[in-house]
Each structure stands twice: as C-alpha cells, then as structure tokens.
Tab-separated table of C-alpha atoms and ligand atoms in Angstrom:
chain	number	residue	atom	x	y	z
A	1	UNK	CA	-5.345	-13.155	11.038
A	2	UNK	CA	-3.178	-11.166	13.231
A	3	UNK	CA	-2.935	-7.263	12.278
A	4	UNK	CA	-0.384	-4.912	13.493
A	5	UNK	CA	-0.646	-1.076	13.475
A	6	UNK	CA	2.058	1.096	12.318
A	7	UNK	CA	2.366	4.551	12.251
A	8	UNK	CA	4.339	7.389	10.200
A	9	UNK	CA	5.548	11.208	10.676
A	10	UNK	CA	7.413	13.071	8.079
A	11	UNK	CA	8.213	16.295	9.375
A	12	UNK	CA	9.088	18.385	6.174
A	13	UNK	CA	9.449	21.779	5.796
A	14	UNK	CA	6.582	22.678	3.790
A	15	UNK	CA	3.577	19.904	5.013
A	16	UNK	CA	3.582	17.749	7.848
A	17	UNK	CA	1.882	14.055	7.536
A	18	UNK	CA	1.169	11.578	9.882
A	19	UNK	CA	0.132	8.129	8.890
A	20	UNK	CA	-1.686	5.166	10.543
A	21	UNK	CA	-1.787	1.918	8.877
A	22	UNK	CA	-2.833	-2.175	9.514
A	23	UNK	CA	-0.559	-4.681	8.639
A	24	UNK	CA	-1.962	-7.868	8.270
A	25	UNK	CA	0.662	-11.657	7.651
A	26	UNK	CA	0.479	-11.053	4.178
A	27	UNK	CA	2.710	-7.816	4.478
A	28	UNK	CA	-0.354	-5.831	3.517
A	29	UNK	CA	-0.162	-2.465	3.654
A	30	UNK	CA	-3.951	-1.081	4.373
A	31	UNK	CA	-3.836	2.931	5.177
A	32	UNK	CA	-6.355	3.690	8.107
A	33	UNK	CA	-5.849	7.156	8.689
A	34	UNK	CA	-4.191	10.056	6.724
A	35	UNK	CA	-3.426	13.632	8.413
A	36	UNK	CA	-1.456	16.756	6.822
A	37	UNK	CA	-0.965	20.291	7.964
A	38	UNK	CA	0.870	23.270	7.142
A	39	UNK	CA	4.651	22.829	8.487
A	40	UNK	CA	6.066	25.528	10.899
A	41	UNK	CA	8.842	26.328	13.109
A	42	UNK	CA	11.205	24.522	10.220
A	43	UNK	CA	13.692	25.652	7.732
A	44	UNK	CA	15.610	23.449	5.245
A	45	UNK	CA	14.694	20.096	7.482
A	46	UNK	CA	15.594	21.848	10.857
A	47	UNK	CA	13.751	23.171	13.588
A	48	UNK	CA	13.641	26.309	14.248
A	49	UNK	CA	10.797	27.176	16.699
A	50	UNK	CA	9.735	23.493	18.861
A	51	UNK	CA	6.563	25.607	19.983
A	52	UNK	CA	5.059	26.003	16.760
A	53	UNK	CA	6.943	22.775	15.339
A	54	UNK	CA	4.854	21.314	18.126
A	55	UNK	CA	1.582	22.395	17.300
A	56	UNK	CA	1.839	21.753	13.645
A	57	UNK	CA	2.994	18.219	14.383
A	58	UNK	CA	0.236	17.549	16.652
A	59	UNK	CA	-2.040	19.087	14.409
A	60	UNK	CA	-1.354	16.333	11.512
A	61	UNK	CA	-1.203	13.500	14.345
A	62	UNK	CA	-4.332	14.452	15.575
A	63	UNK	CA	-6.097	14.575	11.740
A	64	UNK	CA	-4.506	11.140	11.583
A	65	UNK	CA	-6.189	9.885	14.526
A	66	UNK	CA	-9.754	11.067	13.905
A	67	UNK	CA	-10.011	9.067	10.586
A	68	UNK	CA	-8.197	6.172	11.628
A	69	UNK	CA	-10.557	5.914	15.003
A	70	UNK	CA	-7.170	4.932	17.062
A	71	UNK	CA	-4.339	7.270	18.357
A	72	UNK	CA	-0.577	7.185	17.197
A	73	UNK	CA	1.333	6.365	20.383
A	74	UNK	CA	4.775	5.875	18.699
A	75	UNK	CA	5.662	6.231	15.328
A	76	UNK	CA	8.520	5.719	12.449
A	77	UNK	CA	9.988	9.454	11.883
A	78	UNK	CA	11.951	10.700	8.967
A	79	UNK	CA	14.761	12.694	8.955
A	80	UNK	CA	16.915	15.104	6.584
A	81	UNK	CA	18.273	18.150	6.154
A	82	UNK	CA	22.093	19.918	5.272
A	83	UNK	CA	23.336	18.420	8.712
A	84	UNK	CA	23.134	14.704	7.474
A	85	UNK	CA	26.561	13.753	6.443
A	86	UNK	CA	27.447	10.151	5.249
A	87	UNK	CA	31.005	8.447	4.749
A	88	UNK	CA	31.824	4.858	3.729
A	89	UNK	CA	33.795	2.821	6.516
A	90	UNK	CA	35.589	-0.003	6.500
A	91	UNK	CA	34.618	-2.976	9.223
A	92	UNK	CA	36.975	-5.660	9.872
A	93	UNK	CA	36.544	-9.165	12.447
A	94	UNK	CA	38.561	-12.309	12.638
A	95	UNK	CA	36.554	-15.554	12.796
A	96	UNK	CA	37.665	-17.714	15.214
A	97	UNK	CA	36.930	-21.195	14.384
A	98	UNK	CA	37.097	-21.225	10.900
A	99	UNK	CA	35.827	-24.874	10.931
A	100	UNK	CA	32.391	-23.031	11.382
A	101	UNK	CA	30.564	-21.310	8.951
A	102	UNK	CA	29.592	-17.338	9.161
A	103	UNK	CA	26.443	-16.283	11.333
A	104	UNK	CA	24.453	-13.730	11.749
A	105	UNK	CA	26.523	-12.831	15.223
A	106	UNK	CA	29.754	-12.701	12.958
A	107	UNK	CA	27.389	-9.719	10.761
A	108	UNK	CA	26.534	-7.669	13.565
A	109	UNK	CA	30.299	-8.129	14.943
A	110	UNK	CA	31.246	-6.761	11.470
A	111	UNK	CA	29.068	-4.052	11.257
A	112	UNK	CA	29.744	-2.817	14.808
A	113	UNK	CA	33.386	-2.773	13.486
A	114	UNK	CA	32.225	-0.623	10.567
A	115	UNK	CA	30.652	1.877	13.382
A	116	UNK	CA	34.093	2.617	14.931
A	117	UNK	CA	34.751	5.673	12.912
A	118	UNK	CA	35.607	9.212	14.243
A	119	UNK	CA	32.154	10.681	14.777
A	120	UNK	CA	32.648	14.397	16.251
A	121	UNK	CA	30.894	14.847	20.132
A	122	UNK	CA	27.904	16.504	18.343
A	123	UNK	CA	26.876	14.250	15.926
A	124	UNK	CA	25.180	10.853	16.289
A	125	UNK	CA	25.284	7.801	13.793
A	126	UNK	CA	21.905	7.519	12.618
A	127	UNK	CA	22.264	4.488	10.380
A	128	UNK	CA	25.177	1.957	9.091
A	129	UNK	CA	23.795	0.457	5.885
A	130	UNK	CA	26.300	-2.686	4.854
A	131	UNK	CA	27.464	-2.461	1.168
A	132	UNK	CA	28.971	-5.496	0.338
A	133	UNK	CA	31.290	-7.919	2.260
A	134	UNK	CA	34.956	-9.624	2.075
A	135	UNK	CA	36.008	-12.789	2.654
A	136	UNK	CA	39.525	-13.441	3.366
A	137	UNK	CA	40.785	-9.880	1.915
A	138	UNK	CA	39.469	-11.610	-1.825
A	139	UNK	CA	35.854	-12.540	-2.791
A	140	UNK	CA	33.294	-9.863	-2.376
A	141	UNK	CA	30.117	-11.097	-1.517
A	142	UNK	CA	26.239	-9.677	-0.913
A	143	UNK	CA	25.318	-12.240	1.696
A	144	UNK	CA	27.936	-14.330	3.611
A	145	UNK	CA	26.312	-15.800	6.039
A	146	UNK	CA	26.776	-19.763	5.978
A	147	UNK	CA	30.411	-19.344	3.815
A	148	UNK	CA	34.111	-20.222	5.528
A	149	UNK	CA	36.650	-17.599	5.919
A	150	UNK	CA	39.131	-16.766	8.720
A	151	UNK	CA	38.707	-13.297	8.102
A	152	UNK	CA	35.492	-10.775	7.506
A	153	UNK	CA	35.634	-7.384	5.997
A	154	UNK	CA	32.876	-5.102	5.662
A	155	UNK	CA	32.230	-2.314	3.962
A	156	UNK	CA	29.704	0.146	5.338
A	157	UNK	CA	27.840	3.549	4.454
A	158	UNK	CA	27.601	5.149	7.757
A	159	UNK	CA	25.245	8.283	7.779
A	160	UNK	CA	25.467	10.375	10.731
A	161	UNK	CA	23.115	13.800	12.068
A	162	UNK	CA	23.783	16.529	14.177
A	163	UNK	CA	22.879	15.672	17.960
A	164	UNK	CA	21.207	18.533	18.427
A	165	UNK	CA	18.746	18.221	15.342
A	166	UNK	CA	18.445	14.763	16.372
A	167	UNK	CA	17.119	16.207	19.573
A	168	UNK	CA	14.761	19.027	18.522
A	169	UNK	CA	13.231	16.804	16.064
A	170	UNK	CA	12.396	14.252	18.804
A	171	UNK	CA	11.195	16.698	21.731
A	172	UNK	CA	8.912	18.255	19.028
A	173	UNK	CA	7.253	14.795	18.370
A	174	UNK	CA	7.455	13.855	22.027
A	175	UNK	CA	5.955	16.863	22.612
A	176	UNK	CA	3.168	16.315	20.463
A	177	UNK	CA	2.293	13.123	22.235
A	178	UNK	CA	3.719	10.864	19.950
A	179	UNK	CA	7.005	8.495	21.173
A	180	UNK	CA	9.876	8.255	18.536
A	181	UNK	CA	10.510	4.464	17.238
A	182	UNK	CA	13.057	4.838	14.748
A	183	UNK	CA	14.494	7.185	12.742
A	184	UNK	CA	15.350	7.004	9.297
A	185	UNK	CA	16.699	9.253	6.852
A	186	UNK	CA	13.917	10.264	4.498
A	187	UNK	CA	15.373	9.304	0.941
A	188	UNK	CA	16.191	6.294	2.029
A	189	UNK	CA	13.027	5.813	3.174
A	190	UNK	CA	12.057	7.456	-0.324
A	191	UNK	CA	13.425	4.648	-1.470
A	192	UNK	CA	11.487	1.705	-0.376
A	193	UNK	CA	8.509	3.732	-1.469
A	194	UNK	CA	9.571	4.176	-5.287
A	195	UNK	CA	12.702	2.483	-6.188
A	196	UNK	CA	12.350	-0.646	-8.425
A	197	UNK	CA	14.529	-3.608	-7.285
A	198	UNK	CA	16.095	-3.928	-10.646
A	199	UNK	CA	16.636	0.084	-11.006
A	200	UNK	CA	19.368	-0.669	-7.915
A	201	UNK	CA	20.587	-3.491	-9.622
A	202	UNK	CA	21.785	-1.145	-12.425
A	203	UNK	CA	22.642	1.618	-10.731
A	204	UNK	CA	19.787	4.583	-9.953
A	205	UNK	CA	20.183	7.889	-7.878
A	206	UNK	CA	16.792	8.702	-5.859
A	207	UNK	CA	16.219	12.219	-5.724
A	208	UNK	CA	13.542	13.933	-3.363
A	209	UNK	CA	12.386	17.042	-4.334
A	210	UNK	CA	10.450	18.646	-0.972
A	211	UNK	CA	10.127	22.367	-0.236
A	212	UNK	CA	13.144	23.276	1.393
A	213	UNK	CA	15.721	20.433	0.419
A	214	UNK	CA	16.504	17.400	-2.401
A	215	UNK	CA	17.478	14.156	-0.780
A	216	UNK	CA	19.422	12.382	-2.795
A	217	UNK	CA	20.735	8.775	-2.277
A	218	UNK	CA	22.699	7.194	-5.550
A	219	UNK	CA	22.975	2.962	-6.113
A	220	UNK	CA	25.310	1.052	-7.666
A	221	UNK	CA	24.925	-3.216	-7.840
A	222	UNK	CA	22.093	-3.306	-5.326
A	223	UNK	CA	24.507	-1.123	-3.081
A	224	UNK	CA	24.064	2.182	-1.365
A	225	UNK	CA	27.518	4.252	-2.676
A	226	UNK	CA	26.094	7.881	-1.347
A	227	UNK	CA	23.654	10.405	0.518
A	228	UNK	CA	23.373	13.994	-0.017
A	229	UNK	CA	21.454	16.892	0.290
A	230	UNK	CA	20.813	20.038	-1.290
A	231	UNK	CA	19.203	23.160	-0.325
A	232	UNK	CA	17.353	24.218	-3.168
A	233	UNK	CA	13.749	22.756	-3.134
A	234	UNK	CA	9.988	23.722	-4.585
A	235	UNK	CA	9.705	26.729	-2.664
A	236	UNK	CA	12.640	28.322	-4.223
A	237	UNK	CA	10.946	27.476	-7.727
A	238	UNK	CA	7.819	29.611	-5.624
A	239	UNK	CA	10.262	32.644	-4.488
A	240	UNK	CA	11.268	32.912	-8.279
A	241	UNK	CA	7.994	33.288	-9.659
A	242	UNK	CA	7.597	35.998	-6.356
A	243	UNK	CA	9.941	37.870	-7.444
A	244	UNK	CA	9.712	37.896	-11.176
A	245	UNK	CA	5.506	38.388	-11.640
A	246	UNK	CA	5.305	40.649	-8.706
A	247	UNK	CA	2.798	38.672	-7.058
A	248	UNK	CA	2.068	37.408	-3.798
A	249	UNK	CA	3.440	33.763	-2.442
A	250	UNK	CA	-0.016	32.348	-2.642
A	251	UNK	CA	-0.630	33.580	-6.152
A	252	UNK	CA	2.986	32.464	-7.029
A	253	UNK	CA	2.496	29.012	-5.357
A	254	UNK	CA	-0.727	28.105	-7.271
A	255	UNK	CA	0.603	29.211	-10.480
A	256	UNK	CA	3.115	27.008	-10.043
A	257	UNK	CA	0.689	24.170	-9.479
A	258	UNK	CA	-1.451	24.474	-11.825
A	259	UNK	CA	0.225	25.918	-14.912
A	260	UNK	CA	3.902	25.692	-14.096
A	261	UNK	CA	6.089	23.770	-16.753
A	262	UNK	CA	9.918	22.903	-16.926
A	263	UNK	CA	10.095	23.521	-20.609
A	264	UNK	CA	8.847	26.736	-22.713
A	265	UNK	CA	9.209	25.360	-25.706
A	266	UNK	CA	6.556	23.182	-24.716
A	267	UNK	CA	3.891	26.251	-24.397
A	268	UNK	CA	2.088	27.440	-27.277
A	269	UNK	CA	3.198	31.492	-27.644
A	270	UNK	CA	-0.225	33.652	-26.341
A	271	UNK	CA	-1.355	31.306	-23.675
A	272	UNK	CA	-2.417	33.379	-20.858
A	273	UNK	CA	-2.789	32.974	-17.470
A	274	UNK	CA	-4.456	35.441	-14.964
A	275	UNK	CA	-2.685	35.913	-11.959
A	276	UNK	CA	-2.701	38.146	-8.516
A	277	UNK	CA	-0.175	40.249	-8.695
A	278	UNK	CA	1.130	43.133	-5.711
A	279	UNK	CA	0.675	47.153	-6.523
A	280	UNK	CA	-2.184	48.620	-8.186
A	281	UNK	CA	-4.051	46.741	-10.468
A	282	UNK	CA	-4.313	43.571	-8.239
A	283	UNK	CA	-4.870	41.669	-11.179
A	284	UNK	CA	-2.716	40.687	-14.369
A	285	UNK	CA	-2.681	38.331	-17.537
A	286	UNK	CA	0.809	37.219	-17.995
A	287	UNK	CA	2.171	34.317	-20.525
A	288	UNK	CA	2.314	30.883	-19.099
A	289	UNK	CA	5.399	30.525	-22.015
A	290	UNK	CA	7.113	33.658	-19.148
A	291	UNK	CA	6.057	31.409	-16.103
A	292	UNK	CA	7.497	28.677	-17.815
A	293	UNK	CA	10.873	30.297	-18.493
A	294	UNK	CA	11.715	31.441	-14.915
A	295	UNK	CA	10.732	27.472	-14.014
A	296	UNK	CA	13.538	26.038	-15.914
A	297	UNK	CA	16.101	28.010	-15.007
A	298	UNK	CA	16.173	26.835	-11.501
A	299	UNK	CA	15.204	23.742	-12.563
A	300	UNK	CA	18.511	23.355	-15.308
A	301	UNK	CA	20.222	24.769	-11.901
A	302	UNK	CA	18.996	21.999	-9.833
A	303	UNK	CA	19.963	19.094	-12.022
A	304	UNK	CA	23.273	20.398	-12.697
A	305	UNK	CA	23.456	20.591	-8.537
A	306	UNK	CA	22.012	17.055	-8.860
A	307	UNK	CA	24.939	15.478	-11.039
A	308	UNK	CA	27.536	17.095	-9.516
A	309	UNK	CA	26.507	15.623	-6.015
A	310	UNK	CA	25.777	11.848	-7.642
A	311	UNK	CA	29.568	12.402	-9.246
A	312	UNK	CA	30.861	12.911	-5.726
A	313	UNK	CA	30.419	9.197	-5.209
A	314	UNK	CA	30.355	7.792	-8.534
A	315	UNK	CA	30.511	8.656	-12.102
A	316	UNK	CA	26.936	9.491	-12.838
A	317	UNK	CA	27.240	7.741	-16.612
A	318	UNK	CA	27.304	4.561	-14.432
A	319	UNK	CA	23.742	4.426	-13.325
A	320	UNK	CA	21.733	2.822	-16.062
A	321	UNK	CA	18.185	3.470	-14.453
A	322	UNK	CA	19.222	6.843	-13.933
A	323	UNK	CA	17.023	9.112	-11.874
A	324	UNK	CA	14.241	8.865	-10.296
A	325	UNK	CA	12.195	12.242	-8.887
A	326	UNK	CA	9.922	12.271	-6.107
A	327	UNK	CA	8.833	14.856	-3.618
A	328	UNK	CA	5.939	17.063	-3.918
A	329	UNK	CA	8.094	19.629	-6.554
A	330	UNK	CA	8.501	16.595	-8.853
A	331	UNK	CA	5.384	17.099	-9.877
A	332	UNK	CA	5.935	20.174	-11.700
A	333	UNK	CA	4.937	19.485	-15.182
A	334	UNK	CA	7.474	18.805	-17.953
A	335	UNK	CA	9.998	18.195	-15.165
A	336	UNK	CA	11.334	14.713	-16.127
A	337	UNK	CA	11.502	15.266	-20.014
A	338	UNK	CA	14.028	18.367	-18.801
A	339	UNK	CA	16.108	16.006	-16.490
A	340	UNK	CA	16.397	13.740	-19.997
A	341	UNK	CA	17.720	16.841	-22.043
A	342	UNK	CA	20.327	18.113	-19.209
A	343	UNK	CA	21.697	14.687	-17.933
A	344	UNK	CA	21.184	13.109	-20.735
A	345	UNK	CA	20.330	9.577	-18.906
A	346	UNK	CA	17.153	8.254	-18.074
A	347	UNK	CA	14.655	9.792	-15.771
A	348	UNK	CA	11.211	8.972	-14.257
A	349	UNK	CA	8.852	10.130	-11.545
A	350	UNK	CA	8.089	7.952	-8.662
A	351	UNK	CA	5.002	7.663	-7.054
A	352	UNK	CA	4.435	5.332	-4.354
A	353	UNK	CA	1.652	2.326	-5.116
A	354	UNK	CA	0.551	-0.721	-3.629
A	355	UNK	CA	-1.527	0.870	-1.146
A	356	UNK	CA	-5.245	-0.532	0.372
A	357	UNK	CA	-7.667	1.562	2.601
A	358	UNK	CA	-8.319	5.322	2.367
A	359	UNK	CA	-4.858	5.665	0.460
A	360	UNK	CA	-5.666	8.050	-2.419
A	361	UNK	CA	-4.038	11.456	-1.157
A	362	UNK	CA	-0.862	8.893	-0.861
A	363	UNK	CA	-0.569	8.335	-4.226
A	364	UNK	CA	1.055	11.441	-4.771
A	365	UNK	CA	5.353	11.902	-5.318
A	366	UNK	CA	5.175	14.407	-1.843
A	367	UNK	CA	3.938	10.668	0.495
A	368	UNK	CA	6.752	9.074	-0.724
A	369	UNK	CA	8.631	9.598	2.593
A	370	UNK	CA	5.344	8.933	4.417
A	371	UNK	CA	4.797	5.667	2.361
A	372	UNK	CA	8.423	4.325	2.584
A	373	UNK	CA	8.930	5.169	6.514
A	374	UNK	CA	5.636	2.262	6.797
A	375	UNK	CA	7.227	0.072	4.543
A	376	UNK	CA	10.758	0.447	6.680
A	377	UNK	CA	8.323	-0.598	9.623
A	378	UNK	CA	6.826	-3.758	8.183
A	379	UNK	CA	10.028	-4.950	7.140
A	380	UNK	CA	11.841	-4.079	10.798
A	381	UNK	CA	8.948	-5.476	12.896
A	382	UNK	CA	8.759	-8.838	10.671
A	383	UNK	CA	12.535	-9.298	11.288
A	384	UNK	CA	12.330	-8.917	14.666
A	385	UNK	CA	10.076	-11.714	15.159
A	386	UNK	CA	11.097	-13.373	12.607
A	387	UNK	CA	8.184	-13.089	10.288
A	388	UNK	CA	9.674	-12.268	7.189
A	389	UNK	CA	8.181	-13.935	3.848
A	390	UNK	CA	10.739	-12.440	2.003
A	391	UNK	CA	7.780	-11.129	-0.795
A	392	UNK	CA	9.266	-7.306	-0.765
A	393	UNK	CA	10.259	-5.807	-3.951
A	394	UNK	CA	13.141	-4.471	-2.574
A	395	UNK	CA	15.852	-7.088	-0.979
A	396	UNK	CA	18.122	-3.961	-0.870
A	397	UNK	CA	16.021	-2.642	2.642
A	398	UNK	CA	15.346	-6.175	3.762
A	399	UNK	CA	19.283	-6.120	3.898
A	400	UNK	CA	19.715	-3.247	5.540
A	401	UNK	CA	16.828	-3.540	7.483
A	402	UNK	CA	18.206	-6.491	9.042
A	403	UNK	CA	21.430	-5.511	10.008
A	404	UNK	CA	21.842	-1.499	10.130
A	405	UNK	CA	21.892	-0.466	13.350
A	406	UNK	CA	18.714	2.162	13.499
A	407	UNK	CA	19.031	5.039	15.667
A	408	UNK	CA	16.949	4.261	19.090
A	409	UNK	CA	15.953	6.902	21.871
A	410	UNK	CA	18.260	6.378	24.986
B	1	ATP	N1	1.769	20.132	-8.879
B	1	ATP	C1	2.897	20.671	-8.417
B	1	ATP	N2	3.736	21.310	-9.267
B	1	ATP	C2	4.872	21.881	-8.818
B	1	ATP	N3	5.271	21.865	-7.532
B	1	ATP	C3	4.478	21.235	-6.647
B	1	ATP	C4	3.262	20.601	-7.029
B	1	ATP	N4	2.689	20.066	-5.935
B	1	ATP	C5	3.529	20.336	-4.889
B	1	ATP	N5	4.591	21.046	-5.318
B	1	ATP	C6	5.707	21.581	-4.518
B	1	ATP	O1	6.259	20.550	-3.715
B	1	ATP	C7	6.910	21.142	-2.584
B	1	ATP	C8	6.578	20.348	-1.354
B	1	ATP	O2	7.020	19.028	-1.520
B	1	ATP	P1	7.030	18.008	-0.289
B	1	ATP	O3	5.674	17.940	0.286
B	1	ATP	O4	7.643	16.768	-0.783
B	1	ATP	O5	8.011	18.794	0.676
B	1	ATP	P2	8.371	18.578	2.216
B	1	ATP	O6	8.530	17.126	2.466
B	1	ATP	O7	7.418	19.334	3.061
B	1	ATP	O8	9.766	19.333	2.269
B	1	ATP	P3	11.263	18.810	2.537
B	1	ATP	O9	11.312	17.383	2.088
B	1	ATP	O10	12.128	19.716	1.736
B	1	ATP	O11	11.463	18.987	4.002
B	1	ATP	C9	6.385	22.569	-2.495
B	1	ATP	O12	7.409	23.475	-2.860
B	1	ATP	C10	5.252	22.606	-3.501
B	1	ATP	O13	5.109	23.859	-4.096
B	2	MG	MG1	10.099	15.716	2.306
C-alpha cells in the first residue's frame, strides 16, 4: 500500500500548529505528528515581526517533527486576515466546434477567463473557486463537462491577498525551513474540516472564531456566494474580562476557559469563582453570573457583526443549516445556544473528526484549519495523479479543488 506524507501550518495569531500526516489509497487520514506553540510577531492574521514569527513557526515545526520521527520539508499553509478581499467574476469562452462536447481544457479556459478581473499591483489572486456554470447564456449547470454548447459562461468567486502579506507569511515559513506548497485561505479550509455536504446544499455560513479574527465563508446550493473577515476574535472576549475584573491577561484568559459562559441566565446567582486580580489583595472571589455578563456582550456584538457580513452576500434567512462555529473561541461555553437566540436560525459547533494516529489534541474547534488544510492536500495530490475515489464528504472542495487555480510560489 503506497502512503504519502502531508504536512500542515496554520499560522494564527494566538497558537501556531504544524501537522504531519500519512495518507494511505484509501484517503486515510492517519496524524503522525502534532506541534503547537505560542504565536508571535502577528496581529489580526499579519505579520508583524518575521524574526520572532520565525522562531515561533519553527518552534511548532520542529515539535511536529520530533513526534512524527520525519521532518516537514514543504507544507499546505493557511491564510487570513482583514487584507483578504473576495469578489464574484464573471468568465466567458466560445467553444469552437460545437460538434464536440465540453472538456476539462474548455473549464480551465473558463476559469482563466473568470481570473481577468482588475486586481490592484499589490494584491495577488490567491484562489478562483467556480460557482456554477452557463451554457449558451440559459441553463445553469454544476458540472458541464461532456454537455454541447457554443458558448461557456462561468461564474467565479475570486479571493485575492495583499502581496506583501502574501510575502511575509511565506519568508517566515521559508525561513523556518519549511517550503510553501499551497496556500489556502483558512475558512475555506475550515470548511473541509467541519462542513457537512448537505449543510452546503442548503445554504450554511462557516464562521471561525480564532484569537485575533472570524473567518467567515457563507454557501448557498453547494456554492461559495462570500468570504469575509472580522477583527474581533477570543482575545478581545480576554481584554474584556482584563479590563472589567482588574486582573491580569493570564488570570483573565483561564477564567475564560474554564468558567466563561455566553449566557448569565444560565448561572445559578452566588456561584463564585476565585480569581487573580492586579492591586493589593492579589486575590478575589467574584461571580461567575459577572464573568458571564461581560462574555455576552461581545459575544451579542459579534453575531450581530456576523449577520451583517453573511447579508452582504446573501440574505442570511436563506441558509437553512445556518451557522456553524469553529475556532478555538467557539468553545466558550453556552456560545451556540446564544447564536440561536440572536439570529434566530440554526447553529452548531464544528469539530473536526475522522482522524487515525496520535490525533486527540485535533479534535478540538481551534485544528479545524490545521485539519482542513490536510484534507485540501489529499484531495489536490489525488487529482493530480489522478487518484481520486471520489469517497469525500464534501464534493464542494473536490470541485474546487480540481479546478481553482491555487496560489503557487514563483
Ligand atoms: N475553552 C475555551 N473557551 C473560550 N475560549 C477559548 C477556549 N479555548 C480556546 N479559546 C480561545 O480561542 C482563541 C484561539 O483560537 P484559535 O486557536 O482558533 O485562534 P488562532 O487560529 O490562533 O487565531 P486566528 O485564527 O484569529 O489567527 C483564544 O482567544 C482562546 O482564548
Ligand atoms: Mg485560526
């Protein structure tokens, strides 16, 4: 049985992982090696310092490495952050015989089409993810290769990044011995990791919840219809409870953890919680109901950001799966049953599954990103030579997967 080793790095701004997995025909994913580290020399999904970025990275690459007994030459990377924008573009291409049926040169003909869009000299298109195709100005259709037209449309979601991120994320990783294969934008990523095929057949918006930033990335039909980001993220939730209890980030951080809720009324009234606090007395008993109130205020603040960015695209009453949370900050407790009450559609918590080998810190909302840049990989690499069994969950990546054009290095 052949086996194939793929690698992961999500840079994020609060933890860094790297990931080292086997592949095997089946499509198995079995997790070999598992490395995480403090982030640094980020802010909001940007570098900021590439010294320390550097060290932190190769800090979780080298973790990785130790378990897994091999090193991480190259790896998939995800990225994010306020300077992803995304547009939807419009591809068109005249078939020339029209005696002959549509191939798969006719797609990538299309797609390129769909790339010719005014991209400003310091920004880079990172993917173009087809939507849904035209024949003849009339019939849409998911998949048209093997159909007659004379003429193909396309229409495209074309997500573009700032050169210059693009470029500080890659000498950071570079840096830290490790060679950039692909890029892809975390939630969609995200995605692959948590997102149930029939949840994009009805319409679902995938929202990552990390330190600095939520991803966001809504579906309609099976189709990608937006990609957002906003900079409000866990460690804003942390900076609250700073500056309300008076207590130190560390104190404020594991307070969080451990008895954070989204919803007060859930709290019985005297439940106390000992905390650190700053000033004299070092130490305090505060009510977890108090903790619990400063919680839900951001997070009623962040959903309302939420729909208002998934409205952008489409109305947000049209996603019948609704929401689904990830990122390490979904975790806060009583999160999801708040999403219910403000949006007032359904809402879940993915967690990524599915996993063999020393997987069980992975099984956690924040590896969603890790989990879903691996899957990405398997499903590229089996395209590419023409491996692929087609037993995914998710036909929505293979599509993409096998005709988006994924950023490469020069
Ligand atoms: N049990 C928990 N309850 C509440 N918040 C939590 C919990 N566990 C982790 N978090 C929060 O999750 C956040 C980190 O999430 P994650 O690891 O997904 O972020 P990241 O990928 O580093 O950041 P980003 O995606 O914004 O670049 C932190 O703010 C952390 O406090
Ligand atoms: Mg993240």
């Amino acid at each position: 049985m052949t086996k194939t080793i793929i690698s992961a790095l999500d840079v994020g701004t609060t933890k860094i992982s790297a990931v080292i997995a086997e592949v095997n025909n089946d499509q198995e994913l079995k997790i070999l090696g598992v490395g995480v580290g403090p982030s640094s020399g980020l802010s909001k999904g940007v570098i900021t310092n590439i010294a320390s970025a550097i060290e932190a990275i190769a800090y979780a690459v080298e973790r990785a490495e130790k378990t897994a007994g091999i090193s991480m030459d190259s790896a998939y990377v995800g990225i994010a952050g306020p300077h992803i924008s995304s547009l939807n573009s419009q591809g068109i291409i005249a078939i020339a015989d029209e005696s002959n049926p549509i191939n798969e040169s006719d797609i990538t003909r299309a797609i390129d089409s769909a790339r010719i869009v005014h991209v400003p000299h310091n920004r880079e298109i990172i993917h173009v993810v087809p939507r849904f195709y035209t024949l003849d100005g009339q019939d849409q259709v998911i998949d048209p290769v093997g159909m007659y037209a004379t003429r193909l449309d396309v229409d495209a979601h074309v997500i573009t990044a700032s050169s210059s991120s693009i470029n500080n994320l890659i000498q950071c990783i570079e840096g830290a011995g490790v060679q950039v294969e692909s890029l892809v934008l975390d939630q969609l990523a995200s995605t692959e990791a948590v997102i149930e095929h029939e949840e994009l057949e009805h319409g679902v918006a995938l929202c990552d919840i990390g330190g600095g930033t939520t991803d966001i990335s809504v579906y309609l039909d099976g189709n990608i219809c937006h990609t957002g980001s906003i900079e409000v993220g866990g460690s804003l939730m942390t900076k609250d409870l700073v500056s309300a209890l008076k207590a130190p980030h560390y104190s404020a951080e594991s307070i969080k953890r451990e008895h954070g809720h989204a919803i007060p009324s859930m709290i019985e009234h005297g439940e106390l919680i000992e905390l650190d606090t700053f000033g004299m007395d070092r130490k305090k008993a505060i009510e977890r109901k108090y903790v619990a109130e400063i919680l839900q205020y951001r997070c009623e603040e962040l959903f309302e950001m939420i729909l208002a960015e998934i409205n952008r695209s489409v109305n947000a009453k049209m996603l019948s799966a609704g929401i689904v949370l990830t990122g390490g900050a979904s975790k806060l407790e009583g999160l999801e049953i708040l999403g219910e009450q403000v949006l007032g559609m359904p809402v879940r918590v993915g967690i990524p599954k599915n996993l063999a080998g020393l997987s069980d810190i992975l099984h956690h909302p924040a590896y969603s990103t890790s989990v879903g840049l691996l899957r990405w990989a398997i499903i590229e690499k089996s395209l590419s030579v023409n491996k692929y069994r087609g037993n995914f969950s998710n036909n929505f990546v293979k599509k993409i997967a096998s005709v988006m054009k994924i950023w490469q290095p020069q």
